[in-house]
Coordinates of C-alpha atoms in Angstrom, one line a residue:
Chain A
M120 CA 124.3 137.4 127.6
D121 CA 124.5 134.4 131.0
I122 CA 121.4 132.4 130.2
Q123 CA 122.0 132.4 125.9
L124 CA 125.7 130.5 127.6
I125 CA 123.7 128.3 129.3
A126 CA 121.6 127.5 126.7
N127 CA 124.2 127.0 124.5
F128 CA 125.9 124.5 126.5
S129 CA 122.6 122.8 127.2
Y130 CA 122.5 122.2 123.7
I131 CA 125.6 120.8 123.7
L132 CA 124.5 118.5 127.1
S133 CA 121.3 117.4 124.6
A134 CA 123.4 116.8 121.3
G135 CA 125.5 113.6 123.9
L136 CA 122.4 112.9 124.7
F137 CA 120.9 112.2 121.2
I138 CA 124.2 110.3 120.5
Y139 CA 124.3 108.4 123.5
G140 CA 120.4 107.2 123.0
L141 CA 121.4 106.7 118.6
K142 CA 124.7 104.3 120.6
L143 CA 122.5 102.3 123.0
L144 CA 119.6 101.5 119.9
G145 CA 122.5 98.8 119.0
S146 CA 120.9 96.8 121.1
P147 CA 117.4 95.4 121.6
A148 CA 118.6 95.3 125.2
T149 CA 119.1 98.9 126.0
A150 CA 116.8 100.2 123.3
R151 CA 114.2 101.5 126.0
R152 CA 116.7 102.9 127.9
G153 CA 118.7 105.3 124.6
N154 CA 115.1 106.7 123.9
M155 CA 114.9 107.7 127.7
F156 CA 118.3 109.2 127.1
S157 CA 117.0 111.1 123.7
A158 CA 113.7 112.7 125.0
I159 CA 115.7 113.8 128.0
G160 CA 117.9 115.7 125.6
M161 CA 114.9 116.9 124.2
L162 CA 113.4 118.4 126.8
I163 CA 116.5 120.0 128.2
A164 CA 117.2 121.8 124.3
V165 CA 113.1 122.1 124.8
V166 CA 113.9 124.6 128.0
A167 CA 117.1 125.5 126.7
G168 CA 115.5 126.9 123.5
L169 CA 112.4 128.6 125.5
T170 CA 115.5 131.1 126.8
A171 CA 116.1 132.0 123.2
T172 CA 116.3 135.8 123.1
G173 CA 113.6 137.4 121.5
I174 CA 110.5 135.4 123.0
V175 CA 108.3 138.3 124.0
D176 CA 105.1 136.5 124.7
F177 CA 104.6 132.7 125.5
K178 CA 101.1 131.7 125.6
L179 CA 100.5 130.7 121.6
I180 CA 103.8 129.0 122.0
I181 CA 101.6 126.9 125.2
L182 CA 99.2 126.9 123.4
G183 CA 100.6 125.3 120.7
M184 CA 102.7 122.9 123.0
V185 CA 99.2 121.1 124.6
V186 CA 97.9 121.2 121.3
G187 CA 101.1 119.1 119.8
A188 CA 100.8 117.1 122.9
L189 CA 97.6 116.1 123.2
I190 CA 97.2 115.2 119.5
G191 CA 100.6 113.1 119.9
A192 CA 100.6 111.2 123.2
T193 CA 96.7 110.2 121.8
A194 CA 97.5 109.2 118.3
A195 CA 100.9 106.8 120.4
R196 CA 99.0 104.9 122.3
M197 CA 95.8 104.6 119.9
V198 CA 98.0 103.4 117.0
A199 CA 97.7 99.8 116.2
M200 CA 101.1 98.0 115.2
T201 CA 100.3 96.7 112.6
G202 CA 99.6 100.7 111.4
M203 CA 102.4 101.9 112.5
P204 CA 103.6 103.2 108.7
E205 CA 101.1 105.0 108.2
L206 CA 101.6 106.9 111.6
V207 CA 105.6 107.4 110.6
A208 CA 104.8 108.6 107.5
L209 CA 102.4 110.9 109.4
F210 CA 105.2 112.3 111.4
N211 CA 107.7 112.5 108.7
G212 CA 104.9 114.5 107.4
S213 CA 104.4 116.7 110.3
G214 CA 108.2 117.0 110.5
G215 CA 108.9 118.6 107.6
A216 CA 105.6 120.8 107.6
A217 CA 107.4 122.1 111.0
S218 CA 110.1 123.0 109.4
L219 CA 108.4 125.0 106.8
L220 CA 107.1 127.4 108.6
V221 CA 110.0 128.0 110.6
G222 CA 111.7 129.3 106.9
W223 CA 108.7 130.4 106.7
G224 CA 108.3 132.6 109.9
T225 CA 112.3 133.8 109.4
L226 CA 111.2 135.7 106.3
Y227 CA 108.9 138.1 108.8
S228 CA 111.5 139.9 111.3
A229 CA 110.4 141.0 114.4
S230 CA 112.3 144.6 112.9
G231 CA 110.3 144.5 109.8
E232 CA 113.5 145.0 107.3
P233 CA 114.3 141.7 105.0
V234 CA 116.6 139.2 105.8
S235 CA 119.9 139.0 104.4
T236 CA 120.9 136.5 101.3
F237 CA 122.9 134.0 102.3
T238 CA 119.4 133.7 104.7
A239 CA 116.7 134.0 102.4
F240 CA 118.9 131.1 100.5
T241 CA 118.8 128.9 103.5
V242 CA 114.2 129.3 104.2
I243 CA 114.5 128.3 100.1
L244 CA 115.8 125.0 101.7
A245 CA 114.1 125.2 104.3
I246 CA 111.1 125.8 102.5
L247 CA 111.7 123.0 99.9
I248 CA 112.5 120.4 101.7
G249 CA 109.7 120.6 104.3
G250 CA 107.4 120.6 101.4
M251 CA 108.0 118.2 100.5
T252 CA 108.2 116.2 103.0
F253 CA 105.0 117.4 103.9
T254 CA 103.1 116.9 100.4
G255 CA 105.6 113.5 100.0
S256 CA 104.8 112.4 102.9
L257 CA 101.1 112.4 103.0
V258 CA 100.8 110.4 99.4
A259 CA 102.5 107.9 101.1
Y260 CA 100.0 107.6 103.8
G261 CA 97.4 107.7 101.4
K262 CA 99.3 104.8 99.8
L263 CA 99.9 103.0 102.5
S264 CA 96.1 102.9 103.9
E265 CA 94.9 102.8 100.7
K266 CA 92.9 105.5 100.9
I267 CA 94.5 106.1 97.0
S268 CA 95.6 103.3 94.8
S269 CA 99.3 102.1 96.2
A270 CA 100.2 101.4 92.3
A271 CA 102.4 103.7 90.9
L272 CA 101.0 106.1 89.3
V273 CA 103.3 106.9 85.7
F274 CA 101.9 109.8 82.6
A275 CA 103.7 110.5 79.6
G276 CA 105.9 112.3 79.7
Q277 CA 106.4 112.9 83.3
R278 CA 110.2 113.5 83.7
F279 CA 109.9 116.4 81.4
F280 CA 106.6 117.7 83.8
N281 CA 108.6 117.1 86.7
G282 CA 111.9 118.4 85.0
L283 CA 110.2 121.8 84.5
L284 CA 108.4 121.8 88.1
L285 CA 112.1 121.7 89.2
L286 CA 113.5 124.9 86.2
A287 CA 110.7 127.3 87.7
L288 CA 111.0 126.1 91.0
L289 CA 115.1 127.0 90.4
A290 CA 114.5 130.5 89.3
S291 CA 111.7 131.6 91.8
G292 CA 114.1 131.2 94.1
V293 CA 116.6 132.7 92.7
M294 CA 114.3 135.4 92.0
L295 CA 113.6 135.4 95.9
C296 CA 117.1 135.5 97.1
L297 CA 116.7 138.1 94.9
D298 CA 113.8 139.9 96.8
P299 CA 114.1 137.9 100.0
S300 CA 110.3 139.2 100.9
P301 CA 107.7 136.7 102.2
N302 CA 104.7 139.0 100.4
S303 CA 107.2 138.5 96.6
I304 CA 104.8 136.6 94.0
W305 CA 108.3 134.5 93.9
F306 CA 107.7 133.5 97.7
W307 CA 104.1 131.8 97.2
A308 CA 105.6 130.0 94.1
V309 CA 108.5 128.9 96.3
L310 CA 105.8 127.4 98.5
G311 CA 103.4 125.9 96.0
L312 CA 106.1 124.3 93.8
S313 CA 107.9 122.9 96.7
L314 CA 104.8 121.3 97.7
L315 CA 104.3 119.8 94.2
I316 CA 107.5 118.4 93.6
G317 CA 106.5 116.5 96.9
I318 CA 103.4 114.9 95.3
M319 CA 105.2 114.4 92.1
A320 CA 107.9 112.9 93.2
V321 CA 105.9 109.5 95.4
I322 CA 103.4 109.2 93.0
P323 CA 104.9 107.2 91.0
I324 CA 106.6 105.2 93.4
G325 CA 104.3 101.2 94.1
G326 CA 103.3 100.1 97.1
A327 CA 105.9 97.5 97.9
D328 CA 108.5 100.4 97.6
M329 CA 107.2 102.0 100.5
P330 CA 110.2 100.7 103.1
V331 CA 112.6 103.3 100.2
V332 CA 109.5 106.0 100.3
I333 CA 109.4 105.9 104.1
S334 CA 113.2 106.1 104.8
L335 CA 113.9 108.6 102.4
L336 CA 111.1 111.1 103.4
N337 CA 112.6 110.4 107.0
S338 CA 116.0 111.5 106.2
Y339 CA 114.2 114.9 104.4
S340 CA 112.5 115.5 107.7
G341 CA 115.8 116.2 109.4
I342 CA 117.5 117.6 106.5
A343 CA 114.6 120.1 106.2
A344 CA 115.2 120.9 110.0
C345 CA 119.3 121.2 109.7
A346 CA 118.5 123.8 106.8
A347 CA 116.0 125.3 109.3
G348 CA 118.9 125.5 112.6
F349 CA 121.0 126.7 109.2
A350 CA 118.2 129.9 108.7
I351 CA 118.0 130.4 113.0
N352 CA 121.5 130.3 112.8
N353 CA 120.6 127.0 115.5
N354 CA 123.2 124.8 116.2
I355 CA 121.1 122.5 117.9
L356 CA 118.7 122.3 115.6
I357 CA 121.8 121.5 112.7
V358 CA 122.9 117.8 114.8
A359 CA 119.4 116.9 115.4
G360 CA 118.8 117.2 112.1
S361 CA 121.8 115.9 110.2
L362 CA 121.8 112.2 112.6
V363 CA 118.0 112.6 111.5
G364 CA 119.1 112.6 107.7
A365 CA 121.8 109.9 108.3
S366 CA 119.5 108.0 109.7
G367 CA 117.6 107.3 107.0
I368 CA 119.5 107.7 103.9
I369 CA 121.1 104.3 105.7
L370 CA 117.5 103.1 106.2
T371 CA 117.1 103.7 102.5
N372 CA 120.3 102.4 101.6
I373 CA 119.8 99.6 103.2
M374 CA 116.3 98.9 101.7
C375 CA 117.4 99.9 98.2
K376 CA 120.3 97.1 98.5
A377 CA 117.5 94.0 100.1
M378 CA 116.0 95.3 96.4
N379 CA 119.1 95.3 94.5
R380 CA 118.1 98.1 92.5
S381 CA 119.4 102.2 92.8
L382 CA 118.2 104.7 94.6
A383 CA 117.2 106.4 91.0
N384 CA 115.6 102.7 90.5
V385 CA 113.0 102.9 93.0
L386 CA 112.1 106.3 92.5
F387 CA 111.6 106.9 89.0
S388 CA 111.3 104.0 87.1
G389 CA 107.1 103.7 88.4
F390 CA 108.7 99.4 89.1
G391 CA 105.4 97.9 89.6
S392 CA 102.5 99.4 86.8
V393 CA 104.1 97.3 84.8
K394 CA 103.6 93.3 84.1
Q395 CA 106.3 91.4 82.6
G396 CA 109.0 88.1 82.6
K397 CA 108.2 84.6 81.5
A398 CA 104.9 83.5 82.7
I399 CA 104.8 80.1 84.4
E400 CA 102.9 76.9 84.0
G401 CA 101.7 74.2 86.1
E402 CA 99.8 73.1 89.0
V403 CA 99.6 74.2 91.8
K404 CA 99.7 71.6 94.9
P405 CA 96.6 72.9 98.0
I406 CA 96.5 71.0 100.9
S407 CA 94.6 71.4 103.8
V408 CA 94.8 72.4 107.3
E409 CA 94.8 69.0 108.9
D410 CA 97.1 67.7 106.4
A411 CA 99.6 70.3 107.2
Y412 CA 99.2 69.7 110.7
Y413 CA 100.9 66.0 109.9
I414 CA 103.5 67.9 108.7
L415 CA 104.4 70.2 111.1
E416 CA 103.7 67.7 113.8
A417 CA 107.0 65.6 112.3
A418 CA 109.0 68.5 111.7
S419 CA 112.1 69.1 113.9
N420 CA 113.2 72.3 112.5
V421 CA 110.3 74.9 111.5
C422 CA 111.4 79.0 110.2
F423 CA 108.1 80.9 109.8
V424 CA 108.8 83.7 106.4
P425 CA 105.9 86.7 107.5
G426 CA 105.7 89.4 104.9
Y427 CA 103.0 92.1 104.6
G428 CA 99.9 90.1 104.5
M429 CA 100.9 89.0 107.8
A430 CA 99.7 92.4 108.6
V431 CA 96.9 92.6 106.7
A432 CA 95.5 89.2 108.2
Q433 CA 97.1 90.1 111.8
A434 CA 98.2 87.3 112.0
Q435 CA 100.9 87.5 114.3
H436 CA 99.0 86.3 118.0
V437 CA 98.4 82.9 116.2
V438 CA 101.8 82.9 114.3
K439 CA 103.2 82.6 117.9
E440 CA 101.0 80.4 119.4
L441 CA 101.4 78.0 116.9
G442 CA 106.0 78.4 117.2
E443 CA 105.6 77.9 120.7
I444 CA 103.4 74.7 120.3
L445 CA 106.0 73.2 117.6
Q446 CA 108.5 74.4 119.8
K447 CA 107.4 72.6 122.3
N448 CA 107.3 69.2 120.2
G449 CA 110.6 69.5 120.5
A450 CA 111.5 71.3 116.9
E451 CA 113.2 74.5 116.2
V452 CA 111.9 77.6 115.4
S453 CA 112.8 80.2 113.5
Y454 CA 111.5 83.1 112.5
A455 CA 112.7 85.1 109.3
I456 CA 113.4 88.0 108.6
H457 CA 113.3 90.1 104.8
P458 CA 114.9 93.5 104.5
V459 CA 112.2 94.5 102.7
A460 CA 109.5 92.6 104.3
G461 CA 106.1 94.4 105.1
R462 CA 105.6 98.4 104.6
M463 CA 108.6 99.4 106.4
P464 CA 112.1 98.8 108.3
G465 CA 111.5 96.6 111.0
H466 CA 108.1 95.7 109.9
M467 CA 107.7 92.4 111.1
N468 CA 109.6 92.9 113.7
V469 CA 107.8 95.2 115.4
L470 CA 104.6 92.5 114.6
L471 CA 106.4 89.6 116.1
A472 CA 107.3 92.0 119.2
E473 CA 103.9 92.7 120.1
A474 CA 103.2 89.1 119.8
D475 CA 106.1 89.0 122.3
V476 CA 108.7 86.6 119.9
P477 CA 111.6 87.3 121.5
Y478 CA 114.1 88.4 119.8
E479 CA 116.6 86.3 119.3
Q480 CA 114.8 83.8 117.4
L481 CA 114.2 86.2 114.9
V482 CA 116.6 85.7 112.0
E483 CA 118.2 88.4 109.0
M484 CA 118.3 86.4 106.0
D485 CA 121.6 86.0 105.2
E486 CA 122.2 84.0 108.6
I487 CA 118.9 82.0 107.4
N488 CA 119.9 81.2 103.8
P489 CA 123.7 78.8 104.5
R490 CA 121.6 76.5 106.6
I491 CA 117.9 76.6 104.9
E492 CA 118.5 72.5 103.4
N493 CA 117.8 72.2 106.8
V494 CA 114.6 73.4 107.6
D495 CA 111.9 70.6 107.3
V496 CA 109.3 73.1 107.2
A497 CA 109.2 76.9 106.0
I498 CA 106.4 78.6 106.6
V499 CA 105.6 81.1 104.1
I500 CA 102.5 84.3 105.7
G501 CA 101.6 86.6 103.1
A502 CA 104.9 87.3 101.6
N503 CA 105.6 87.1 98.3
D504 CA 108.7 88.5 96.0
V505 CA 110.9 87.7 98.6
V506 CA 110.3 84.4 98.8
N507 CA 110.1 84.3 94.5
P508 CA 113.0 82.0 93.1
S509 CA 113.1 84.4 89.6
A510 CA 114.7 86.7 91.8
R511 CA 118.0 84.3 91.4
E512 CA 117.2 81.9 88.1
D513 CA 115.2 84.1 85.2
S514 CA 116.9 86.7 84.7
N515 CA 114.1 88.7 82.7
S516 CA 111.8 88.9 85.5
P517 CA 112.2 92.7 86.9
I518 CA 113.1 91.4 90.1
Y519 CA 116.2 89.1 88.9
G520 CA 118.9 89.8 90.7
M521 CA 117.1 91.0 94.5
P522 CA 118.5 88.4 97.3
I523 CA 115.5 86.5 98.6
I524 CA 115.1 84.0 101.8
N525 CA 116.0 80.8 99.5
V526 CA 112.6 79.0 101.0
D527 CA 112.5 76.7 97.9
Q528 CA 115.5 75.4 99.2
A529 CA 113.8 73.8 102.4
Q530 CA 112.8 69.9 102.4
T531 CA 108.7 71.3 102.6
V532 CA 107.2 74.8 102.0
F533 CA 103.9 75.5 102.9
V534 CA 102.9 78.7 101.5
L535 CA 99.7 80.2 102.9
K536 CA 97.8 82.6 100.8
R537 CA 94.1 84.0 99.9
S538 CA 94.2 83.0 96.6
M539 CA 96.4 83.2 92.6
A540 CA 96.7 86.7 92.6
S541 CA 100.4 87.6 91.7
G542 CA 102.4 89.9 94.7
F543 CA 102.7 93.6 94.4
S544 CA 104.9 93.9 91.9
G545 CA 103.3 92.1 89.7
V546 CA 105.2 89.8 88.7
D547 CA 103.9 85.8 89.0
N548 CA 105.9 83.4 92.0
P549 CA 107.2 79.9 90.0
L550 CA 107.9 78.5 93.8
F551 CA 104.4 78.1 94.2
F552 CA 104.5 75.5 91.4
N553 CA 108.1 74.3 92.7
E554 CA 107.7 70.3 93.6
N555 CA 108.1 70.4 97.2
T556 CA 105.7 73.7 97.9
R557 CA 102.2 73.1 99.1
M558 CA 99.8 75.7 99.1
L559 CA 96.9 76.5 102.2
F560 CA 94.4 79.4 100.9
G561 CA 92.9 81.3 102.7
D562 CA 93.4 83.8 105.7
A563 CA 96.8 83.0 107.1
K564 CA 94.8 83.4 110.6
E565 CA 91.7 81.2 109.6
S566 CA 94.5 78.5 108.9
I567 CA 96.7 79.1 111.6
S568 CA 94.5 78.9 114.0
G569 CA 93.1 75.7 112.3
V570 CA 96.6 74.3 112.7
V571 CA 97.1 75.2 115.8
S572 CA 93.6 73.4 117.8
E573 CA 94.7 70.5 115.4
F574 CA 97.4 70.6 117.3
G575 CA 94.9 70.2 121.0
S576 CA 93.2 68.4 119.9
Chain B
M23 CA 132.7 133.2 109.8
E24 CA 129.2 132.4 111.4
V25 CA 128.4 130.1 108.1
V26 CA 131.7 128.6 108.0
F27 CA 131.2 126.8 111.8
L28 CA 127.7 125.9 111.5
T29 CA 129.0 123.5 108.4
F30 CA 131.7 122.6 110.5
I31 CA 128.7 121.0 112.8
L32 CA 127.4 119.5 110.2
V33 CA 129.9 118.0 108.5
L34 CA 131.0 116.4 112.1
S35 CA 127.3 115.5 113.3
V36 CA 125.9 113.9 109.2
F37 CA 130.1 111.7 110.0
L38 CA 128.5 110.4 113.8
G39 CA 125.4 109.8 112.8
F40 CA 126.8 107.3 109.9
E41 CA 128.6 105.3 112.5
L42 CA 126.2 105.1 114.8
I43 CA 123.0 104.2 112.9
S44 CA 124.7 101.9 110.8
K45 CA 125.2 99.7 114.1
V46 CA 122.0 99.4 114.9
P47 CA 120.6 96.4 113.7
A48 CA 117.8 95.6 111.5
T49 CA 115.4 94.1 114.6
L50 CA 115.1 97.6 115.5
H51 CA 114.9 99.4 112.7
T52 CA 111.0 101.0 113.2
P53 CA 111.8 102.2 116.3
L54 CA 115.2 103.8 114.8
M55 CA 112.6 105.4 112.7
S56 CA 109.7 106.5 115.0
G57 CA 112.9 107.5 116.8
A58 CA 114.3 109.9 114.4
N59 CA 110.9 111.0 114.1
A60 CA 111.5 112.6 117.7
I61 CA 114.5 114.0 117.3
S62 CA 113.7 115.7 113.9
G63 CA 111.0 117.0 116.2
I64 CA 114.1 119.7 117.5
T65 CA 112.4 122.0 115.6
L66 CA 110.5 123.0 117.9
A67 CA 113.3 125.2 119.4
G68 CA 113.5 126.9 116.6
A69 CA 109.5 127.3 116.0
F70 CA 109.7 129.3 119.8
L71 CA 111.7 132.1 117.9
S72 CA 108.4 132.5 115.6
A73 CA 105.9 131.5 118.0
G74 CA 106.8 134.0 120.4
I75 CA 108.4 137.1 118.8
G76 CA 105.2 138.9 120.2
L77 CA 102.0 139.1 118.2
E78 CA 102.5 143.3 118.2
N79 CA 105.5 143.0 116.5
S80 CA 104.4 140.0 113.3
Q81 CA 100.7 138.4 113.6
M82 CA 102.5 136.4 110.2
A83 CA 105.5 134.8 112.2
A84 CA 103.3 134.8 115.7
Y85 CA 100.8 132.3 113.6
L86 CA 102.9 130.4 112.0
G87 CA 104.9 129.6 114.3
T88 CA 102.3 128.7 116.1
V89 CA 101.3 126.1 114.1
A90 CA 105.1 124.2 113.7
V91 CA 104.5 124.7 117.8
A92 CA 102.2 122.5 117.5
L93 CA 103.5 120.4 114.6
A94 CA 106.8 119.7 116.5
T95 CA 105.7 118.9 119.7
I96 CA 103.6 116.2 117.6
N97 CA 106.6 115.0 116.6
V98 CA 108.2 115.0 119.9
V99 CA 105.4 113.9 121.8
G100 CA 104.3 111.4 120.0
G101 CA 108.0 109.4 118.4
Y102 CA 108.7 109.5 122.3
L103 CA 106.1 107.6 123.1
V104 CA 105.3 105.3 120.4
T105 CA 108.9 104.8 120.4
D106 CA 108.6 103.5 124.5
R107 CA 106.0 101.5 123.2
M108 CA 107.8 99.7 120.6
L109 CA 110.7 98.7 122.5
A110 CA 108.9 98.0 125.6
M111 CA 107.3 95.0 123.6
F112 CA 110.9 93.1 121.9
K113 CA 111.9 90.2 124.5
S114 CA 114.9 88.7 125.4
K115 CA 114.2 84.4 125.7
K116 CA 115.6 84.9 129.4
G117 CA 113.5 88.1 131.0
G118 CA 110.8 86.8 129.0
T119 CA 107.0 86.2 129.9
K120 CA 107.8 82.2 130.3

């Protein structure tokens, strides 16, 4: 009894440390310390968890922890910063799967007696949310790593089919509540349907909407932990799970706002599978590396606008190099980052931080737009939809209403691009045909390196 | 009564979560997600119950629990390490490289 009391007090302590850790994440200067506090909180919770009554055999626990720690540490060390979205997707998936298994394991009690109806209900929630998170994250991982097509997959009757799945799940869930045995056919139905629903939920979502999906799955992995906490009557799982759930929901909300779309629209519309909006005609004006150098040499205010293309080309280091040269040349340099640039929230910030860009130079969309007219050269690197003026001007455009970085209002715009292909949303970009736009075709990394060496010569 | 108590905790933590997270700047959203991932590995504390139930009591629960322990540990260890790796890269102009 006493040790249980100590364990419960330890849980309060670790909850406090999680909360304090998240609070320190409010500024880049204190964030690292915050993560440390959070980790200490986790350590305390894990030790306290090991003292729970009913644990009679530690061999399997140790085995699981050693295997998990090895895999986790290897993944964390090996991953390249550009591969971060994929890693986070996989972590979301393993969190979901763990909650699913905890729920499943709860159905087998040591005494062999069936669990109560309420517990059965929470177990079903843990299996449903955990299972959805697991398979949904695997599909998201596949799309992010381009192992499967990142385009939205929609088919006729998709909603009807998904509706049927949900009804079937509801029916199986009710049956399982009435007879909560892990051997019943209803259990397998709930498990199978949950996994299937996760797949069905993510396939209709296109690559450009991945920041929303990852945030949402992040939230689900927390909610699944919460449900598992209810199933086994554990406070710390509920507190920590709901913190994560809230975090994911806020990020999801920020991402949706940044695209001016509702969550329902992102989840169900199959955006990106259709091409519409008016076609744009005009002439693009290419520019050579040499001419780009002459313009940049004379510029006193330069703003980089990175997008997913910068991650693909691994161009962050040369971009930073160019930024430093321009700064030495007397120019004011900033990096404007759209909330949905890249494949996950904050993706570009991490890449630029990796290249040692001080975080003071990273500015948000709302900060740069009012003073974009003072920018002599805006350099768009592998971004497309987030700088597409159609979002502002063409009410027929599918991305109409989405807030963008108004680079077209800068004095000159350089667009670094491989070819004239349209962005992930499949929408044409009138920016490329503007009077003040110059296209620098080719690999972003090579183009920038070219400009850098022009400065050197 | 237990359910009411647990729900009480749930509601308060959700509100607290909203308050805390809305103060995190956009620059740190990726570390926030991976850090949150690490926290969601708290399922580990629950997985112990199944994994440690004892093979003589229920083989199935013990094996399911072991896999759950492994998966949750991946989240905890991997999540905290990768978050730390990322946060270490965020440098200010002052304490910077120059």
